[in-house]
Amino acid sequence: MILRAWRLRRILRRGFPATWRATLEQTWPRFARLPSDDRAALEGRILRFVSEKRFEGAAGFRVTDEVRLTLSAQACLLMLRRDGPLYPGLLSVIVYPAEYVAPHRARDEIGLVREGPQVRQGETAARGAVVVAWAAARQGALGPNGGRNVVFHEFAHLLDAEQGGFDGAPRLSPADAGDWARVMAREYQTLRGQVDAGLPAALDAYAAASPAEFFAVATERFFQDPHGLADDLSALFRELAGFYRLDPRAWEPPIAVTHAGRPGAMIARP
């Protein structure tokens, strides 16, 4: 612990390398659009994140500075205005080159257990590791990507799990918890009804899978298409803005987004 604290202080004293800044401006265009104070705060969080977490390549993938920085910057954006340590239960970020196949076991609504392989872009355990596919992560970093961003999705699951489980109810103050629960429950049930009826919806249909997925998908669109989410689901936008303590509309121009079902951005419960 003492060695880690000393190492972190040494890294922070050196400051954010200019080469890292240039890399992020290429791989994550939003970085250059951030106001200078937000960018400086984010750089400090990235330095901490990179010093504290392991990055591991899977299926022969080589983790480069581009990969490490692009993933770290997006993960840290969710914590830009939030207090406390950066994902304290997270030890490793495991990176596949592209979508990967993993075993899947789930119980359906009538109690039947179904097992088999599943193609994924990412997954999250409550403690220990986040897994992402680099191809999907890089696509999400480059632009709106239809409101999708696998890094935002999986790290939202980590924030969700800080209360002890994947339930769409991250750590909130008592004053905020009531409004959060009411708005989230209402919008989640509305979305489920729309998806069941085959109607157009403001969020990706995958958000109807569970309250945990609703929170993660809503987080994706909050950061990827904040103007659209504020127009479509204003109450939900306000709750997310309060939780993340920021309004990303200041950083992003309005865009046109379409939504479609998206397999693979699954969570892996411990």
PDB file of C-alpha atoms in Angstrom:
ATOM      1  CA  MET A   1       0.000   0.000   0.000  1.00  0.00           C
ATOM      2  CA  ILE A   2       2.822   2.421   0.899  1.00  0.00           C
ATOM      3  CA  LEU A   3       4.690   1.504  -2.297  1.00  0.00           C
ATOM      4  CA  ARG A   4       1.554   2.037  -4.389  1.00  0.00           C
ATOM      5  CA  ALA A   5       0.918   5.464  -2.834  1.00  0.00           C
ATOM      6  CA  TRP A   6       4.541   6.478  -3.454  1.00  0.00           C
ATOM      7  CA  ARG A   7       4.330   5.290  -7.061  1.00  0.00           C
ATOM      8  CA  LEU A   8       1.113   7.224  -7.628  1.00  0.00           C
ATOM      9  CA  ARG A   9       2.580  10.429  -6.193  1.00  0.00           C
ATOM     10  CA  ARG A  10       5.617  10.019  -8.443  1.00  0.00           C
ATOM     11  CA  ILE A  11       3.408   9.547 -11.523  1.00  0.00           C
ATOM     12  CA  LEU A  12       1.238  12.564 -10.674  1.00  0.00           C
ATOM     13  CA  ARG A  13       4.309  14.751 -10.162  1.00  0.00           C
ATOM     14  CA  ARG A  14       5.544  13.923 -13.648  1.00  0.00           C
ATOM     15  CA  GLY A  15       2.300  15.145 -15.151  1.00  0.00           C
ATOM     16  CA  PHE A  16       0.358  13.906 -18.160  1.00  0.00           C
ATOM     17  CA  PRO A  17       2.754  13.077 -21.027  1.00  0.00           C
ATOM     18  CA  ALA A  18       2.318  15.127 -24.189  1.00  0.00           C
ATOM     19  CA  THR A  19       2.492  11.926 -26.237  1.00  0.00           C
ATOM     20  CA  TRP A  20      -0.479  10.530 -24.309  1.00  0.00           C
ATOM     21  CA  ARG A  21      -2.437  13.710 -24.971  1.00  0.00           C
ATOM     22  CA  ALA A  22      -1.730  13.455 -28.695  1.00  0.00           C
ATOM     23  CA  THR A  23      -2.788   9.808 -28.715  1.00  0.00           C
ATOM     24  CA  LEU A  24      -6.097  10.548 -27.031  1.00  0.00           C
ATOM     25  CA  GLU A  25      -6.863  13.405 -29.399  1.00  0.00           C
ATOM     26  CA  GLN A  26      -6.615  10.881 -32.245  1.00  0.00           C
ATOM     27  CA  THR A  27      -8.399   7.888 -30.715  1.00  0.00           C
ATOM     28  CA  TRP A  28     -11.047   9.714 -28.667  1.00  0.00           C
ATOM     29  CA  PRO A  29     -12.029  13.008 -30.380  1.00  0.00           C
ATOM     30  CA  ARG A  30     -14.143  14.126 -27.411  1.00  0.00           C
ATOM     31  CA  PHE A  31     -10.948  14.605 -25.387  1.00  0.00           C
ATOM     32  CA  ALA A  32      -9.999  17.700 -27.406  1.00  0.00           C
ATOM     33  CA  ARG A  33     -13.504  19.167 -26.961  1.00  0.00           C
ATOM     34  CA  LEU A  34     -13.451  19.083 -23.172  1.00  0.00           C
ATOM     35  CA  PRO A  35     -13.018  22.425 -21.385  1.00  0.00           C
ATOM     36  CA  SER A  36      -9.480  22.872 -20.089  1.00  0.00           C
ATOM     37  CA  ASP A  37     -10.416  22.368 -16.419  1.00  0.00           C
ATOM     38  CA  ASP A  38     -12.339  19.170 -17.172  1.00  0.00           C
ATOM     39  CA  ARG A  39      -9.509  17.904 -19.352  1.00  0.00           C
ATOM     40  CA  ALA A  40      -6.966  18.547 -16.619  1.00  0.00           C
ATOM     41  CA  ALA A  41      -9.133  16.746 -14.054  1.00  0.00           C
ATOM     42  CA  LEU A  42      -9.610  13.818 -16.412  1.00  0.00           C
ATOM     43  CA  GLU A  43      -5.891  13.582 -17.078  1.00  0.00           C
ATOM     44  CA  GLY A  44      -5.266  13.211 -13.361  1.00  0.00           C
ATOM     45  CA  ARG A  45      -7.808  10.419 -13.118  1.00  0.00           C
ATOM     46  CA  ILE A  46      -6.334   8.655 -16.137  1.00  0.00           C
ATOM     47  CA  LEU A  47      -2.885   8.732 -14.536  1.00  0.00           C
ATOM     48  CA  ARG A  48      -4.325   7.165 -11.386  1.00  0.00           C
ATOM     49  CA  PHE A  49      -6.292   4.556 -13.304  1.00  0.00           C
ATOM     50  CA  VAL A  50      -3.339   3.464 -15.424  1.00  0.00           C
ATOM     51  CA  SER A  51      -1.130   3.198 -12.346  1.00  0.00           C
ATOM     52  CA  GLU A  52      -3.675   1.170 -10.337  1.00  0.00           C
ATOM     53  CA  LYS A  53      -5.179  -1.283 -12.851  1.00  0.00           C
ATOM     54  CA  ARG A  54      -3.702  -4.110 -14.886  1.00  0.00           C
ATOM     55  CA  PHE A  55      -4.371  -4.330 -18.613  1.00  0.00           C
ATOM     56  CA  GLU A  56      -4.249  -7.808 -20.117  1.00  0.00           C
ATOM     57  CA  GLY A  57      -4.587  -8.876 -23.731  1.00  0.00           C
ATOM     58  CA  ALA A  58      -6.642 -11.978 -24.559  1.00  0.00           C
ATOM     59  CA  ALA A  59      -6.609 -14.208 -27.654  1.00  0.00           C
ATOM     60  CA  GLY A  60      -3.172 -12.940 -28.605  1.00  0.00           C
ATOM     61  CA  PHE A  61      -4.107  -9.250 -28.405  1.00  0.00           C
ATOM     62  CA  ARG A  62      -1.293  -6.823 -27.557  1.00  0.00           C
ATOM     63  CA  VAL A  63      -2.245  -3.941 -25.266  1.00  0.00           C
ATOM     64  CA  THR A  64      -0.595  -0.728 -26.496  1.00  0.00           C
ATOM     65  CA  ASP A  65      -0.649   2.806 -25.089  1.00  0.00           C
ATOM     66  CA  GLU A  66      -3.454   3.586 -27.555  1.00  0.00           C
ATOM     67  CA  VAL A  67      -5.589   0.805 -26.118  1.00  0.00           C
ATOM     68  CA  ARG A  68      -4.724   1.538 -22.495  1.00  0.00           C
ATOM     69  CA  LEU A  69      -5.396   5.266 -22.798  1.00  0.00           C
ATOM     70  CA  THR A  70      -8.565   5.018 -24.868  1.00  0.00           C
ATOM     71  CA  LEU A  71     -10.167   2.616 -22.406  1.00  0.00           C
ATOM     72  CA  SER A  72      -8.922   4.474 -19.331  1.00  0.00           C
ATOM     73  CA  ALA A  73     -10.146   7.870 -20.545  1.00  0.00           C
ATOM     74  CA  GLN A  74     -13.682   6.636 -21.146  1.00  0.00           C
ATOM     75  CA  ALA A  75     -13.813   4.730 -17.861  1.00  0.00           C
ATOM     76  CA  CYS A  76     -12.602   7.810 -15.997  1.00  0.00           C
ATOM     77  CA  LEU A  77     -15.095  10.126 -17.722  1.00  0.00           C
ATOM     78  CA  LEU A  78     -17.840   8.431 -15.706  1.00  0.00           C
ATOM     79  CA  MET A  79     -15.918   9.423 -12.552  1.00  0.00           C
ATOM     80  CA  LEU A  80     -14.967  12.924 -13.697  1.00  0.00           C
ATOM     81  CA  ARG A  81     -17.133  14.723 -11.111  1.00  0.00           C
ATOM     82  CA  ARG A  82     -17.739  11.872  -8.691  1.00  0.00           C
ATOM     83  CA  ASP A  83     -15.804  11.559  -5.449  1.00  0.00           C
ATOM     84  CA  GLY A  84     -13.965   8.556  -4.100  1.00  0.00           C
ATOM     85  CA  PRO A  85     -11.545   5.978  -5.476  1.00  0.00           C
ATOM     86  CA  LEU A  86     -11.628   4.850  -9.090  1.00  0.00           C
ATOM     87  CA  TYR A  87     -13.466   1.528  -9.226  1.00  0.00           C
ATOM     88  CA  PRO A  88     -11.839   0.124  -6.080  1.00  0.00           C
ATOM     89  CA  GLY A  89     -12.909  -3.470  -6.715  1.00  0.00           C
ATOM     90  CA  LEU A  90     -11.421  -3.539 -10.206  1.00  0.00           C
ATOM     91  CA  LEU A  91      -8.071  -5.273 -10.625  1.00  0.00           C
ATOM     92  CA  SER A  92      -7.828  -6.007 -14.355  1.00  0.00           C
ATOM     93  CA  VAL A  93      -9.115  -4.796 -17.706  1.00  0.00           C
ATOM     94  CA  ILE A  94      -9.024  -7.726 -20.136  1.00  0.00           C
ATOM     95  CA  VAL A  95      -9.048  -6.805 -23.826  1.00  0.00           C
ATOM     96  CA  TYR A  96      -9.998  -9.054 -26.749  1.00  0.00           C
ATOM     97  CA  PRO A  97      -9.245  -7.913 -30.296  1.00  0.00           C
ATOM     98  CA  ALA A  98     -12.919  -8.215 -31.340  1.00  0.00           C
ATOM     99  CA  GLU A  99     -16.155  -9.928 -30.327  1.00  0.00           C
ATOM    100  CA  TYR A 100     -15.491 -13.176 -28.509  1.00  0.00           C
ATOM    101  CA  VAL A 101     -17.418 -16.281 -27.557  1.00  0.00           C
ATOM    102  CA  ALA A 102     -18.045 -17.115 -23.895  1.00  0.00           C
ATOM    103  CA  PRO A 103     -20.179 -19.728 -22.134  1.00  0.00           C
ATOM    104  CA  HIS A 104     -23.550 -18.440 -20.995  1.00  0.00           C
ATOM    105  CA  ARG A 105     -26.011 -19.768 -18.450  1.00  0.00           C
ATOM    106  CA  ALA A 106     -29.282 -18.024 -17.613  1.00  0.00           C
ATOM    107  CA  ARG A 107     -32.699 -18.784 -16.149  1.00  0.00           C
ATOM    108  CA  ASP A 108     -35.654 -17.603 -18.212  1.00  0.00           C
ATOM    109  CA  GLU A 109     -38.951 -16.159 -16.999  1.00  0.00           C
ATOM    110  CA  ILE A 110     -40.552 -19.590 -16.496  1.00  0.00           C
ATOM    111  CA  GLY A 111     -37.589 -21.000 -14.601  1.00  0.00           C
ATOM    112  CA  LEU A 112     -35.841 -22.981 -17.332  1.00  0.00           C
ATOM    113  CA  VAL A 113     -32.047 -22.816 -17.312  1.00  0.00           C
ATOM    114  CA  ARG A 114     -30.514 -22.303 -20.739  1.00  0.00           C
ATOM    115  CA  GLU A 115     -26.836 -22.843 -21.487  1.00  0.00           C
ATOM    116  CA  GLY A 116     -24.656 -22.372 -24.529  1.00  0.00           C
ATOM    117  CA  PRO A 117     -22.036 -20.197 -26.174  1.00  0.00           C
ATOM    118  CA  GLN A 118     -22.691 -16.497 -26.587  1.00  0.00           C
ATOM    119  CA  VAL A 119     -20.977 -13.831 -28.687  1.00  0.00           C
ATOM    120  CA  ARG A 120     -20.036 -10.836 -26.549  1.00  0.00           C
ATOM    121  CA  GLN A 121     -18.507  -7.387 -26.793  1.00  0.00           C
ATOM    122  CA  GLY A 122     -17.893  -7.100 -23.063  1.00  0.00           C
ATOM    123  CA  GLU A 123     -18.765  -8.290 -19.589  1.00  0.00           C
ATOM    124  CA  THR A 124     -18.351  -7.210 -15.998  1.00  0.00           C
ATOM    125  CA  ALA A 125     -17.913  -8.967 -12.685  1.00  0.00           C
ATOM    126  CA  ALA A 126     -18.906  -7.192  -9.473  1.00  0.00           C
ATOM    127  CA  ARG A 127     -15.290  -7.395  -8.352  1.00  0.00           C
ATOM    128  CA  GLY A 128     -12.110  -8.205 -10.162  1.00  0.00           C
ATOM    129  CA  ALA A 129     -12.291  -7.676 -13.921  1.00  0.00           C
ATOM    130  CA  VAL A 130     -13.910  -5.936 -16.859  1.00  0.00           C
ATOM    131  CA  VAL A 131     -13.678  -7.521 -20.306  1.00  0.00           C
ATOM    132  CA  VAL A 132     -14.057  -5.519 -23.515  1.00  0.00           C
ATOM    133  CA  ALA A 133     -13.613  -6.125 -27.235  1.00  0.00           C
ATOM    134  CA  TRP A 134     -11.214  -3.537 -28.631  1.00  0.00           C
ATOM    135  CA  ALA A 135     -12.942  -3.260 -32.010  1.00  0.00           C
ATOM    136  CA  ALA A 136     -16.215  -2.275 -30.326  1.00  0.00           C
ATOM    137  CA  ALA A 137     -14.497  -0.027 -27.788  1.00  0.00           C
ATOM    138  CA  ARG A 138     -12.587   1.839 -30.489  1.00  0.00           C
ATOM    139  CA  GLN A 139     -15.733   2.327 -32.573  1.00  0.00           C
ATOM    140  CA  GLY A 140     -17.581   3.766 -29.597  1.00  0.00           C
ATOM    141  CA  ALA A 141     -14.699   6.124 -28.832  1.00  0.00           C
ATOM    142  CA  LEU A 142     -14.557   7.570 -32.354  1.00  0.00           C
ATOM    143  CA  GLY A 143     -18.078   8.965 -32.446  1.00  0.00           C
ATOM    144  CA  PRO A 144     -21.741   8.683 -31.491  1.00  0.00           C
ATOM    145  CA  ASN A 145     -21.948   5.084 -32.769  1.00  0.00           C
ATOM    146  CA  GLY A 146     -25.728   4.970 -32.564  1.00  0.00           C
ATOM    147  CA  GLY A 147     -25.604   5.789 -28.863  1.00  0.00           C
ATOM    148  CA  ARG A 148     -23.485   2.704 -28.115  1.00  0.00           C
ATOM    149  CA  ASN A 149     -20.281   2.526 -26.119  1.00  0.00           C
ATOM    150  CA  VAL A 150     -19.159  -0.762 -24.587  1.00  0.00           C
ATOM    151  CA  VAL A 151     -16.722   0.936 -22.167  1.00  0.00           C
ATOM    152  CA  PHE A 152     -19.394   3.223 -20.721  1.00  0.00           C
ATOM    153  CA  HIS A 153     -21.718   0.214 -20.542  1.00  0.00           C
ATOM    154  CA  GLU A 154     -19.396  -2.070 -18.617  1.00  0.00           C
ATOM    155  CA  PHE A 155     -18.084   0.571 -16.242  1.00  0.00           C
ATOM    156  CA  ALA A 156     -21.645   1.662 -15.501  1.00  0.00           C
ATOM    157  CA  HIS A 157     -22.166  -1.931 -14.330  1.00  0.00           C
ATOM    158  CA  LEU A 158     -19.237  -1.486 -11.933  1.00  0.00           C
ATOM    159  CA  LEU A 159     -20.820   1.652 -10.489  1.00  0.00           C
ATOM    160  CA  ASP A 160     -24.108  -0.223 -10.199  1.00  0.00           C
ATOM    161  CA  ALA A 161     -22.400  -3.029  -8.280  1.00  0.00           C
ATOM    162  CA  GLU A 162     -20.940  -0.721  -5.635  1.00  0.00           C
ATOM    163  CA  GLN A 163     -24.128  -1.279  -3.630  1.00  0.00           C
ATOM    164  CA  GLY A 164     -23.541  -5.021  -3.697  1.00  0.00           C
ATOM    165  CA  GLY A 165     -25.331  -6.267  -6.808  1.00  0.00           C
ATOM    166  CA  PHE A 166     -26.408  -5.610 -10.377  1.00  0.00           C
ATOM    167  CA  ASP A 167     -29.836  -4.035  -9.917  1.00  0.00           C
ATOM    168  CA  GLY A 168     -29.752  -0.632 -11.600  1.00  0.00           C
ATOM    169  CA  ALA A 169     -29.491   1.157  -8.244  1.00  0.00           C
ATOM    170  CA  PRO A 170     -25.960   2.560  -7.804  1.00  0.00           C
ATOM    171  CA  ARG A 171     -24.801   4.275  -4.634  1.00  0.00           C
ATOM    172  CA  LEU A 172     -26.980   7.352  -4.063  1.00  0.00           C
ATOM    173  CA  SER A 173     -27.606   9.775  -1.248  1.00  0.00           C
ATOM    174  CA  PRO A 174     -30.843   9.182   0.700  1.00  0.00           C
ATOM    175  CA  ALA A 175     -32.157  12.478  -0.683  1.00  0.00           C
ATOM    176  CA  ASP A 176     -31.689  11.304  -4.280  1.00  0.00           C
ATOM    177  CA  ALA A 177     -32.634   7.635  -3.973  1.00  0.00           C
ATOM    178  CA  GLY A 178     -36.411   8.126  -3.987  1.00  0.00           C
ATOM    179  CA  ASP A 179     -36.585  10.165  -7.197  1.00  0.00           C
ATOM    180  CA  TRP A 180     -34.060   7.835  -8.861  1.00  0.00           C
ATOM    181  CA  ALA A 181     -36.091   4.718  -8.037  1.00  0.00           C
ATOM    182  CA  ARG A 182     -39.364   6.282  -9.195  1.00  0.00           C
ATOM    183  CA  VAL A 183     -38.042   7.598 -12.519  1.00  0.00           C
ATOM    184  CA  MET A 184     -35.998   4.498 -13.328  1.00  0.00           C
ATOM    185  CA  ALA A 185     -38.847   2.108 -12.546  1.00  0.00           C
ATOM    186  CA  ARG A 186     -41.314   4.113 -14.634  1.00  0.00           C
ATOM    187  CA  GLU A 187     -39.037   4.425 -17.671  1.00  0.00           C
ATOM    188  CA  TYR A 188     -37.927   0.805 -17.450  1.00  0.00           C
ATOM    189  CA  GLN A 189     -41.495  -0.495 -17.410  1.00  0.00           C
ATOM    190  CA  THR A 190     -42.428   1.831 -20.265  1.00  0.00           C
ATOM    191  CA  LEU A 191     -39.525   0.516 -22.315  1.00  0.00           C
ATOM    192  CA  ARG A 192     -40.440  -3.102 -21.601  1.00  0.00           C
ATOM    193  CA  GLY A 193     -43.960  -2.436 -22.803  1.00  0.00           C
ATOM    194  CA  GLN A 194     -42.689  -0.813 -25.996  1.00  0.00           C
ATOM    195  CA  VAL A 195     -40.272  -3.657 -26.709  1.00  0.00           C
ATOM    196  CA  ASP A 196     -42.890  -6.341 -26.021  1.00  0.00           C
ATOM    197  CA  ALA A 197     -45.303  -4.591 -28.381  1.00  0.00           C
ATOM    198  CA  GLY A 198     -42.678  -4.107 -31.087  1.00  0.00           C
ATOM    199  CA  LEU A 199     -42.951  -0.323 -30.856  1.00  0.00           C
ATOM    200  CA  PRO A 200     -40.140   2.198 -31.472  1.00  0.00           C
ATOM    201  CA  ALA A 201     -38.304   3.125 -28.286  1.00  0.00           C
ATOM    202  CA  ALA A 202     -35.873   5.831 -27.208  1.00  0.00           C
ATOM    203  CA  LEU A 203     -33.340   3.325 -25.891  1.00  0.00           C
ATOM    204  CA  ASP A 204     -31.786   0.208 -27.369  1.00  0.00           C
ATOM    205  CA  ALA A 205     -34.116  -2.761 -26.800  1.00  0.00           C
ATOM    206  CA  TYR A 206     -31.367  -4.478 -24.802  1.00  0.00           C
ATOM    207  CA  ALA A 207     -32.089  -2.019 -21.980  1.00  0.00           C
ATOM    208  CA  ALA A 208     -35.355  -3.902 -21.348  1.00  0.00           C
ATOM    209  CA  ALA A 209     -33.459  -7.051 -20.315  1.00  0.00           C
ATOM    210  CA  SER A 210     -33.142  -5.992 -16.653  1.00  0.00           C
ATOM    211  CA  PRO A 211     -32.865  -2.857 -14.473  1.00  0.00           C
ATOM    212  CA  ALA A 212     -29.075  -3.311 -14.530  1.00  0.00           C
ATOM    213  CA  GLU A 213     -28.995  -3.270 -18.321  1.00  0.00           C
ATOM    214  CA  PHE A 214     -31.383  -0.328 -18.368  1.00  0.00           C
ATOM    215  CA  PHE A 215     -28.964   1.737 -16.286  1.00  0.00           C
ATOM    216  CA  ALA A 216     -25.946   0.677 -18.374  1.00  0.00           C
ATOM    217  CA  VAL A 217     -27.621   1.348 -21.746  1.00  0.00           C
ATOM    218  CA  ALA A 218     -29.017   4.673 -20.492  1.00  0.00           C
ATOM    219  CA  THR A 219     -25.491   5.633 -19.407  1.00  0.00           C
ATOM    220  CA  GLU A 220     -24.212   4.849 -22.899  1.00  0.00           C
ATOM    221  CA  ARG A 221     -26.718   7.155 -24.527  1.00  0.00           C
ATOM    222  CA  PHE A 222     -26.303   9.840 -21.841  1.00  0.00           C
ATOM    223  CA  PHE A 223     -22.660  10.224 -22.797  1.00  0.00           C
ATOM    224  CA  GLN A 224     -22.854   9.339 -26.513  1.00  0.00           C
ATOM    225  CA  ASP A 225     -26.012  11.286 -27.436  1.00  0.00           C
ATOM    226  CA  PRO A 226     -26.904  13.595 -24.535  1.00  0.00           C
ATOM    227  CA  HIS A 227     -29.030  15.993 -26.611  1.00  0.00           C
ATOM    228  CA  GLY A 228     -31.138  13.140 -27.961  1.00  0.00           C
ATOM    229  CA  LEU A 229     -31.646  11.541 -24.550  1.00  0.00           C
ATOM    230  CA  ALA A 230     -32.610  14.879 -23.001  1.00  0.00           C
ATOM    231  CA  ASP A 231     -35.181  15.402 -25.763  1.00  0.00           C
ATOM    232  CA  ASP A 232     -36.592  11.865 -25.638  1.00  0.00           C
ATOM    233  CA  LEU A 233     -36.472  11.078 -21.910  1.00  0.00           C
ATOM    234  CA  SER A 234     -35.963  14.312 -20.013  1.00  0.00           C
ATOM    235  CA  ALA A 235     -36.631  12.921 -16.528  1.00  0.00           C
ATOM    236  CA  LEU A 236     -34.201  10.061 -17.072  1.00  0.00           C
ATOM    237  CA  PHE A 237     -31.607  12.511 -18.387  1.00  0.00           C
ATOM    238  CA  ARG A 238     -31.974  14.659 -15.250  1.00  0.00           C
ATOM    239  CA  GLU A 239     -31.448  11.667 -12.956  1.00  0.00           C
ATOM    240  CA  LEU A 240     -28.293  10.624 -14.813  1.00  0.00           C
ATOM    241  CA  ALA A 241     -26.995  14.212 -14.852  1.00  0.00           C
ATOM    242  CA  GLY A 242     -27.486  14.338 -11.088  1.00  0.00           C
ATOM    243  CA  PHE A 243     -25.783  10.993 -10.565  1.00  0.00           C
ATOM    244  CA  TYR A 244     -22.759  11.766 -12.756  1.00  0.00           C
ATOM    245  CA  ARG A 245     -22.787  15.434 -11.649  1.00  0.00           C
ATOM    246  CA  LEU A 246     -22.325  16.760 -15.165  1.00  0.00           C
ATOM    247  CA  ASP A 247     -24.156  17.648 -18.365  1.00  0.00           C
ATOM    248  CA  PRO A 248     -22.352  16.263 -21.432  1.00  0.00           C
ATOM    249  CA  ARG A 249     -24.445  18.398 -23.786  1.00  0.00           C
ATOM    250  CA  ALA A 250     -21.825  21.106 -23.250  1.00  0.00           C
ATOM    251  CA  TRP A 251     -19.224  18.874 -24.938  1.00  0.00           C
ATOM    252  CA  GLU A 252     -21.172  17.351 -27.831  1.00  0.00           C
ATOM    253  CA  PRO A 253     -23.060  18.700 -30.857  1.00  0.00           C
ATOM    254  CA  PRO A 254     -26.593  17.333 -31.406  1.00  0.00           C
ATOM    255  CA  ILE A 255     -26.695  14.205 -33.569  1.00  0.00           C
ATOM    256  CA  ALA A 256     -29.266  11.937 -35.181  1.00  0.00           C
ATOM    257  CA  VAL A 257     -29.302   8.494 -33.566  1.00  0.00           C
ATOM    258  CA  THR A 258     -31.191   5.345 -34.456  1.00  0.00           C
ATOM    259  CA  HIS A 259     -31.540   2.418 -32.068  1.00  0.00           C
ATOM    260  CA  ALA A 260     -31.580  -1.299 -32.758  1.00  0.00           C
ATOM    261  CA  GLY A 261     -31.199  -4.504 -30.812  1.00  0.00           C
ATOM    262  CA  ARG A 262     -27.607  -5.261 -29.896  1.00  0.00           C
ATOM    263  CA  PRO A 263     -26.420  -8.661 -28.707  1.00  0.00           C
ATOM    264  CA  GLY A 264     -23.321  -9.230 -26.715  1.00  0.00           C
ATOM    265  CA  ALA A 265     -22.931  -6.346 -24.248  1.00  0.00           C
ATOM    266  CA  MET A 266     -23.651  -8.728 -21.417  1.00  0.00           C
ATOM    267  CA  ILE A 267     -22.773  -8.712 -17.734  1.00  0.00           C
ATOM    268  CA  ALA A 268     -21.290 -11.793 -16.118  1.00  0.00           C
ATOM    269  CA  ARG A 269     -22.585 -12.044 -12.564  1.00  0.00           C
ATOM    270  CA  PRO A 270     -20.167 -13.493 -10.035  1.00  0.00           C
TER     271      PRO A 270
END
